[in-house]
Amino acid sequence: MWNPEVETLTRERMEALQLERLRAAVARVLARVPPLGDRLRAAGITSPDDIRSLADLRRLPFTRKIDLREHYPFGLFAVPVAQLVRIHGSSGTRGKPTIVGYTRNDLAMWSEVVARCLALAGVRPGMVVHNAYGYGLFTGGLGLHQGAELSGCTVVPISGGLIQRQATLLQDLRGQVLCCTPSYALCIAEALETAQIDRRTLKLEVGIFGAEPWSEELRGEIERRLGLAAVNIYGLAEIVGPGVSAECIEARNGSHIQEDHFLPEIVDPETGEPLAPGQEGELVLTPVTKEALPLIRYRTGDISSLELTPCVCGRTTVRMSRIKGRYDDMLIIRGVNLYPSEVERILLSVGDVAPHYQLVVDRPGTLDELSLLCEPAREGLDRGLLQSRLQHALREQTGLSIAVQVLDRDRVPRSEGKAVRVVDRRPR
Ligand code: DLL
């Protein structure tokens, strides 16, 4: 454990720490972030003394991505731009990126939580970290980088791209920890196969994968092809970047949230009503120690649930379940709700299919139609048979008829960062 003192706190002591920090965050917002401070005052919160217990968190108004957009770029910052040490952005493809910023203390906190996540994943000081998350405005590259440096690892800052070089350098520099999106891990596996590099000659032990939804079935596929233990890491730029939570290598059953820094809640995505532990809904996070961007009750849009039962690893921190998808990425096809991650699960459980796929939604007439582009796992498979097996499994398990197109190998678009799983061609 990176920080056993915090990561094994009793519930009572964790909640006392959270309450103290929440009050400080509320004081900060009231004093320094006029748009959010006014909203707190309108909800009857005029001083941190109005927060008497953690239950009062529920009285506070939500913050959403739209608020960051409306006050783009610096309107919700609690410090002058000159006090920022770094600026990042969220990788949203729609419109302008969401801009976030960090003070020096924020960067130190971020490194600390990433170091905890690396220790969760079983990373030890001295290991070689091949960091293929993109460096730049995206938080993945630099976020993992600074956490791995703090952990005492040797970082190879390769970033994304130059896929064949990824394979060669992974072998030559003896990377033990691979950091990238799960979809890019598969591209690296393919590049190794193309370069005829036998994975048994590599030193890989652990993969730290996140930044996009992925299924348990994809975990199995990546582990088989790369010969490593794949661990899930979660985060978002608005809260800090990667490092909000990660799975422990012991259980790999839910991601431990760094809840002394990020207060988690699950709410009904439609009504905003709080939901009980175990219930699935939208994850809401309050980063209570951020100096530059202290958001209150930020609606992540991500669908998850919380788990408080003890974990075999000995940490006492709350765990969040694997993200099913973003609420706004949920497809509603003829009344049926469908997350792309569910399609991934079914696709990979059928077998004989490569783990690359894309869903295309169109509306040729009045009804939405969904098709699935995928590839056979290897040459020589009967594509007609594969198509009917997939269509059958998808209909059985989702209730929808999805037109499956089994393309030639390498025809489903690849990406070096987050995979594009849904192409929406519906007329707007
Ligand atoms: O993706 C931060 C990150 C970098 C996380 C590297 C993990 C590893 P954003 O670009 O702001 O930040 O995108 C955040 O990505 O709200 C989720 O929808 C999705 N996401 C991130 N991690 C996971 C994960 C980074 N492990 C958005 N599983 C989030 C599923 C994830 N979705």
mmCIF file with all atom_site columns, N, CA and C and ligand atoms in Angstrom, residues 90-91 133 138-140 210-214 232-238 241-242 300 302 323 326 418, ligand 1:
data_model
loop_
_atom_site.group_PDB
_atom_site.id
_atom_site.type_symbol
_atom_site.label_atom_id
_atom_site.label_alt_id
_atom_site.label_comp_id
_atom_site.label_asym_id
_atom_site.label_entity_id
_atom_site.label_seq_id
_atom_site.pdbx_PDB_ins_code
_atom_site.Cartn_x
_atom_site.Cartn_y
_atom_site.Cartn_z
_atom_site.occupancy
_atom_site.B_iso_or_equiv
_atom_site.pdbx_formal_charge
_atom_site.auth_seq_id
_atom_site.auth_comp_id
_atom_site.auth_asym_id
_atom_site.auth_atom_id
_atom_site.pdbx_PDB_model_num
ATOM   1   N N   . SER A 1 90  ? -10.348 17.822 -20.896 1.00 0.00 ? 90  SER A N   1
ATOM   2   C CA  . SER A 1 90  ? -10.969 16.516 -21.063 1.00 0.00 ? 90  SER A CA  1
ATOM   3   C C   . SER A 1 90  ? -10.975 16.234 -22.549 1.00 0.00 ? 90  SER A C   1
ATOM   4   N N   . SER A 1 91  ? -10.965 14.965 -22.869 1.00 0.00 ? 91  SER A N   1
ATOM   5   C CA  . SER A 1 91  ? -10.783 14.588 -24.260 1.00 0.00 ? 91  SER A CA  1
ATOM   6   C C   . SER A 1 91  ? -12.089 14.563 -25.035 1.00 0.00 ? 91  SER A C   1
ATOM   7   N N   . TYR A 1 133 ? -0.230  6.033  -22.695 1.00 0.00 ? 133 TYR A N   1
ATOM   8   C CA  . TYR A 1 133 ? -1.340  7.002  -22.700 1.00 0.00 ? 133 TYR A CA  1
ATOM   9   C C   . TYR A 1 133 ? -0.831  8.257  -23.391 1.00 0.00 ? 133 TYR A C   1
ATOM   10  N N   . PHE A 1 138 ? -4.740  15.818 -22.719 1.00 0.00 ? 138 PHE A N   1
ATOM   11  C CA  . PHE A 1 138 ? -5.329  14.628 -22.094 1.00 0.00 ? 138 PHE A CA  1
ATOM   12  C C   . PHE A 1 138 ? -4.541  14.312 -20.815 1.00 0.00 ? 138 PHE A C   1
ATOM   13  N N   . THR A 1 139 ? -5.272  13.949 -19.755 1.00 0.00 ? 139 THR A N   1
ATOM   14  C CA  . THR A 1 139 ? -4.620  13.742 -18.457 1.00 0.00 ? 139 THR A CA  1
ATOM   15  C C   . THR A 1 139 ? -3.915  12.384 -18.325 1.00 0.00 ? 139 THR A C   1
ATOM   16  N N   . GLY A 1 140 ? -4.192  11.469 -19.255 1.00 0.00 ? 140 GLY A N   1
ATOM   17  C CA  . GLY A 1 140 ? -3.668  10.105 -19.110 1.00 0.00 ? 140 GLY A CA  1
ATOM   18  C C   . GLY A 1 140 ? -2.147  10.035 -19.057 1.00 0.00 ? 140 GLY A C   1
ATOM   19  N N   . GLY A 1 210 ? -7.505  2.036  -18.611 1.00 0.00 ? 210 GLY A N   1
ATOM   20  C CA  . GLY A 1 210 ? -8.699  2.817  -18.296 1.00 0.00 ? 210 GLY A CA  1
ATOM   21  C C   . GLY A 1 210 ? -8.934  3.866  -19.353 1.00 0.00 ? 210 GLY A C   1
ATOM   22  N N   . ALA A 1 211 ? -9.705  4.864  -18.997 1.00 0.00 ? 211 ALA A N   1
ATOM   23  C CA  . ALA A 1 211 ? -10.072 6.004  -19.854 1.00 0.00 ? 211 ALA A CA  1
ATOM   24  C C   . ALA A 1 211 ? -11.227 5.700  -20.795 1.00 0.00 ? 211 ALA A C   1
ATOM   25  N N   . GLU A 1 212 ? -11.684 4.456  -20.816 1.00 0.00 ? 212 GLU A N   1
ATOM   26  C CA  . GLU A 1 212 ? -12.844 4.092  -21.647 1.00 0.00 ? 212 GLU A CA  1
ATOM   27  C C   . GLU A 1 212 ? -13.484 2.840  -21.037 1.00 0.00 ? 212 GLU A C   1
ATOM   28  N N   . PRO A 1 213 ? -14.782 2.661  -21.284 1.00 0.00 ? 213 PRO A N   1
ATOM   29  C CA  . PRO A 1 213 ? -15.419 1.453  -20.741 1.00 0.00 ? 213 PRO A CA  1
ATOM   30  C C   . PRO A 1 213 ? -14.848 0.203  -21.381 1.00 0.00 ? 213 PRO A C   1
ATOM   31  N N   . TRP A 1 214 ? -14.712 -0.845 -20.594 1.00 0.00 ? 214 TRP A N   1
ATOM   32  C CA  . TRP A 1 214 ? -14.266 -2.144 -21.119 1.00 0.00 ? 214 TRP A CA  1
ATOM   33  C C   . TRP A 1 214 ? -14.871 -3.233 -20.265 1.00 0.00 ? 214 TRP A C   1
ATOM   34  N N   . ASN A 1 232 ? -7.939  -2.232 -13.708 1.00 0.00 ? 232 ASN A N   1
ATOM   35  C CA  . ASN A 1 232 ? -8.748  -1.094 -14.144 1.00 0.00 ? 232 ASN A CA  1
ATOM   36  C C   . ASN A 1 232 ? -8.397  0.162  -13.356 1.00 0.00 ? 232 ASN A C   1
ATOM   37  N N   . ILE A 1 233 ? -8.200  1.272  -14.056 1.00 0.00 ? 233 ILE A N   1
ATOM   38  C CA  . ILE A 1 233 ? -7.992  2.564  -13.379 1.00 0.00 ? 233 ILE A CA  1
ATOM   39  C C   . ILE A 1 233 ? -9.007  3.550  -13.939 1.00 0.00 ? 233 ILE A C   1
ATOM   40  N N   . TYR A 1 234 ? -9.540  4.387  -13.059 1.00 0.00 ? 234 TYR A N   1
ATOM   41  C CA  . TYR A 1 234 ? -10.609 5.292  -13.468 1.00 0.00 ? 234 TYR A CA  1
ATOM   42  C C   . TYR A 1 234 ? -10.289 6.724  -13.068 1.00 0.00 ? 234 TYR A C   1
ATOM   43  N N   . GLY A 1 235 ? -10.796 7.638  -13.838 1.00 0.00 ? 235 GLY A N   1
ATOM   44  C CA  . GLY A 1 235 ? -10.684 9.048  -13.459 1.00 0.00 ? 235 GLY A CA  1
ATOM   45  C C   . GLY A 1 235 ? -11.214 9.926  -14.559 1.00 0.00 ? 235 GLY A C   1
ATOM   46  N N   . LEU A 1 236 ? -11.323 11.202 -14.271 1.00 0.00 ? 236 LEU A N   1
ATOM   47  C CA  . LEU A 1 236 ? -11.756 12.168 -15.277 1.00 0.00 ? 236 LEU A CA  1
ATOM   48  C C   . LEU A 1 236 ? -11.105 13.510 -14.987 1.00 0.00 ? 236 LEU A C   1
ATOM   49  N N   . ALA A 1 237 ? -10.853 14.246 -16.063 1.00 0.00 ? 237 ALA A N   1
ATOM   50  C CA  . ALA A 1 237 ? -10.104 15.498 -15.941 1.00 0.00 ? 237 ALA A CA  1
ATOM   51  C C   . ALA A 1 237 ? -10.740 16.445 -14.927 1.00 0.00 ? 237 ALA A C   1
ATOM   52  N N   . GLU A 1 238 ? -12.055 16.568 -14.962 1.00 0.00 ? 238 GLU A N   1
ATOM   53  C CA  . GLU A 1 238 ? -12.725 17.552 -14.101 1.00 0.00 ? 238 GLU A CA  1
ATOM   54  C C   . GLU A 1 238 ? -12.442 17.296 -12.621 1.00 0.00 ? 238 GLU A C   1
ATOM   55  N N   . GLY A 1 241 ? -8.130  13.597 -13.112 1.00 0.00 ? 241 GLY A N   1
ATOM   56  C CA  . GLY A 1 241 ? -7.496  12.814 -14.175 1.00 0.00 ? 241 GLY A CA  1
ATOM   57  C C   . GLY A 1 241 ? -7.478  11.366 -13.705 1.00 0.00 ? 241 GLY A C   1
ATOM   58  N N   . PRO A 1 242 ? -6.610  10.511 -14.251 1.00 0.00 ? 242 PRO A N   1
ATOM   59  C CA  . PRO A 1 242 ? -6.550  9.138  -13.758 1.00 0.00 ? 242 PRO A CA  1
ATOM   60  C C   . PRO A 1 242 ? -6.131  9.162  -12.291 1.00 0.00 ? 242 PRO A C   1
ATOM   61  N N   . THR A 1 300 ? -20.667 12.978 -13.002 1.00 0.00 ? 300 THR A N   1
ATOM   62  C CA  . THR A 1 300 ? -19.690 12.430 -13.951 1.00 0.00 ? 300 THR A CA  1
ATOM   63  C C   . THR A 1 300 ? -20.346 11.907 -15.220 1.00 0.00 ? 300 THR A C   1
ATOM   64  N N   . ASP A 1 302 ? -21.134 8.925  -15.515 1.00 0.00 ? 302 ASP A N   1
ATOM   65  C CA  . ASP A 1 302 ? -20.724 7.518  -15.582 1.00 0.00 ? 302 ASP A CA  1
ATOM   66  C C   . ASP A 1 302 ? -21.619 6.641  -14.710 1.00 0.00 ? 302 ASP A C   1
ATOM   67  N N   . ILE A 1 323 ? -17.353 0.699  -14.737 1.00 0.00 ? 323 ILE A N   1
ATOM   68  C CA  . ILE A 1 323 ? -18.290 1.638  -15.376 1.00 0.00 ? 323 ILE A CA  1
ATOM   69  C C   . ILE A 1 323 ? -18.979 0.934  -16.548 1.00 0.00 ? 323 ILE A C   1
ATOM   70  N N   . ARG A 1 326 ? -21.229 5.747  -20.235 1.00 0.00 ? 326 ARG A N   1
ATOM   71  C CA  . ARG A 1 326 ? -21.701 7.079  -19.866 1.00 0.00 ? 326 ARG A CA  1
ATOM   72  C C   . ARG A 1 326 ? -23.198 7.120  -20.114 1.00 0.00 ? 326 ARG A C   1
ATOM   73  N N   . LYS A 1 418 ? -8.827  6.689  -26.898 1.00 0.00 ? 418 LYS A N   1
ATOM   74  C CA  . LYS A 1 418 ? -10.123 6.091  -26.608 1.00 0.00 ? 418 LYS A CA  1
ATOM   75  C C   . LYS A 1 418 ? -10.742 5.582  -27.902 1.00 0.00 ? 418 LYS A C   1
HETATM 76  O O1  . DLL B 2 .   ? -9.946  9.483  -19.362 1.00 0.00 ? 1   DLL B O1  1
HETATM 77  C C1  . DLL B 2 .   ? -8.672  10.068 -17.406 1.00 0.00 ? 1   DLL B C1  1
HETATM 78  C C2  . DLL B 2 .   ? -8.002  8.734  -17.443 1.00 0.00 ? 1   DLL B C2  1
HETATM 79  C C3  . DLL B 2 .   ? -6.799  8.583  -18.106 1.00 0.00 ? 1   DLL B C3  1
HETATM 80  C C4  . DLL B 2 .   ? -8.540  7.665  -16.756 1.00 0.00 ? 1   DLL B C4  1
HETATM 81  C C5  . DLL B 2 .   ? -6.155  7.378  -18.098 1.00 0.00 ? 1   DLL B C5  1
HETATM 82  C C6  . DLL B 2 .   ? -7.899  6.441  -16.729 1.00 0.00 ? 1   DLL B C6  1
HETATM 83  C C7  . DLL B 2 .   ? -6.702  6.297  -17.404 1.00 0.00 ? 1   DLL B C7  1
HETATM 84  P P1  . DLL B 2 .   ? -11.191 12.220 -19.466 1.00 0.00 ? 1   DLL B P1  1
HETATM 85  O O2  . DLL B 2 .   ? -10.568 12.331 -20.797 1.00 0.00 ? 1   DLL B O2  1
HETATM 86  O O3  . DLL B 2 .   ? -11.674 13.447 -18.796 1.00 0.00 ? 1   DLL B O3  1
HETATM 87  O O4  . DLL B 2 .   ? -10.211 11.562 -18.452 1.00 0.00 ? 1   DLL B O4  1
HETATM 88  O O5  . DLL B 2 .   ? -12.389 11.192 -19.627 1.00 0.00 ? 1   DLL B O5  1
HETATM 89  C C8  . DLL B 2 .   ? -13.110 10.798 -18.496 1.00 0.00 ? 1   DLL B C8  1
HETATM 90  O O6  . DLL B 2 .   ? -13.561 8.604  -19.419 1.00 0.00 ? 1   DLL B O6  1
HETATM 91  O O7  . DLL B 2 .   ? -15.935 10.186 -17.286 1.00 0.00 ? 1   DLL B O7  1
HETATM 92  C C9  . DLL B 2 .   ? -15.442 7.952  -18.171 1.00 0.00 ? 1   DLL B C9  1
HETATM 93  O O8  . DLL B 2 .   ? -16.570 8.136  -18.999 1.00 0.00 ? 1   DLL B O8  1
HETATM 94  C C10 . DLL B 2 .   ? -14.283 7.447  -19.013 1.00 0.00 ? 1   DLL B C10 1
HETATM 95  N N1  . DLL B 2 .   ? -13.411 6.586  -18.221 1.00 0.00 ? 1   DLL B N1  1
HETATM 96  C C11 . DLL B 2 .   ? -12.258 6.896  -17.603 1.00 0.00 ? 1   DLL B C11 1
HETATM 97  N N2  . DLL B 2 .   ? -11.743 5.796  -16.988 1.00 0.00 ? 1   DLL B N2  1
HETATM 98  C C12 . DLL B 2 .   ? -12.604 4.778  -17.218 1.00 0.00 ? 1   DLL B C12 1
HETATM 99  C C13 . DLL B 2 .   ? -12.648 3.396  -16.859 1.00 0.00 ? 1   DLL B C13 1
HETATM 100 C C14 . DLL B 2 .   ? -9.662  10.310 -18.521 1.00 0.00 ? 1   DLL B C14 1
HETATM 101 N N3  . DLL B 2 .   ? -11.697 2.809  -16.162 1.00 0.00 ? 1   DLL B N3  1
HETATM 102 C C15 . DLL B 2 .   ? -14.163 9.780  -18.866 1.00 0.00 ? 1   DLL B C15 1
HETATM 103 N N4  . DLL B 2 .   ? -13.724 2.688  -17.259 1.00 0.00 ? 1   DLL B N4  1
HETATM 104 C C16 . DLL B 2 .   ? -14.923 9.286  -17.672 1.00 0.00 ? 1   DLL B C16 1
HETATM 105 C C17 . DLL B 2 .   ? -14.711 3.248  -17.984 1.00 0.00 ? 1   DLL B C17 1
HETATM 106 C C18 . DLL B 2 .   ? -13.676 5.284  -18.003 1.00 0.00 ? 1   DLL B C18 1
HETATM 107 N N5  . DLL B 2 .   ? -14.713 4.525  -18.371 1.00 0.00 ? 1   DLL B N5  1
#
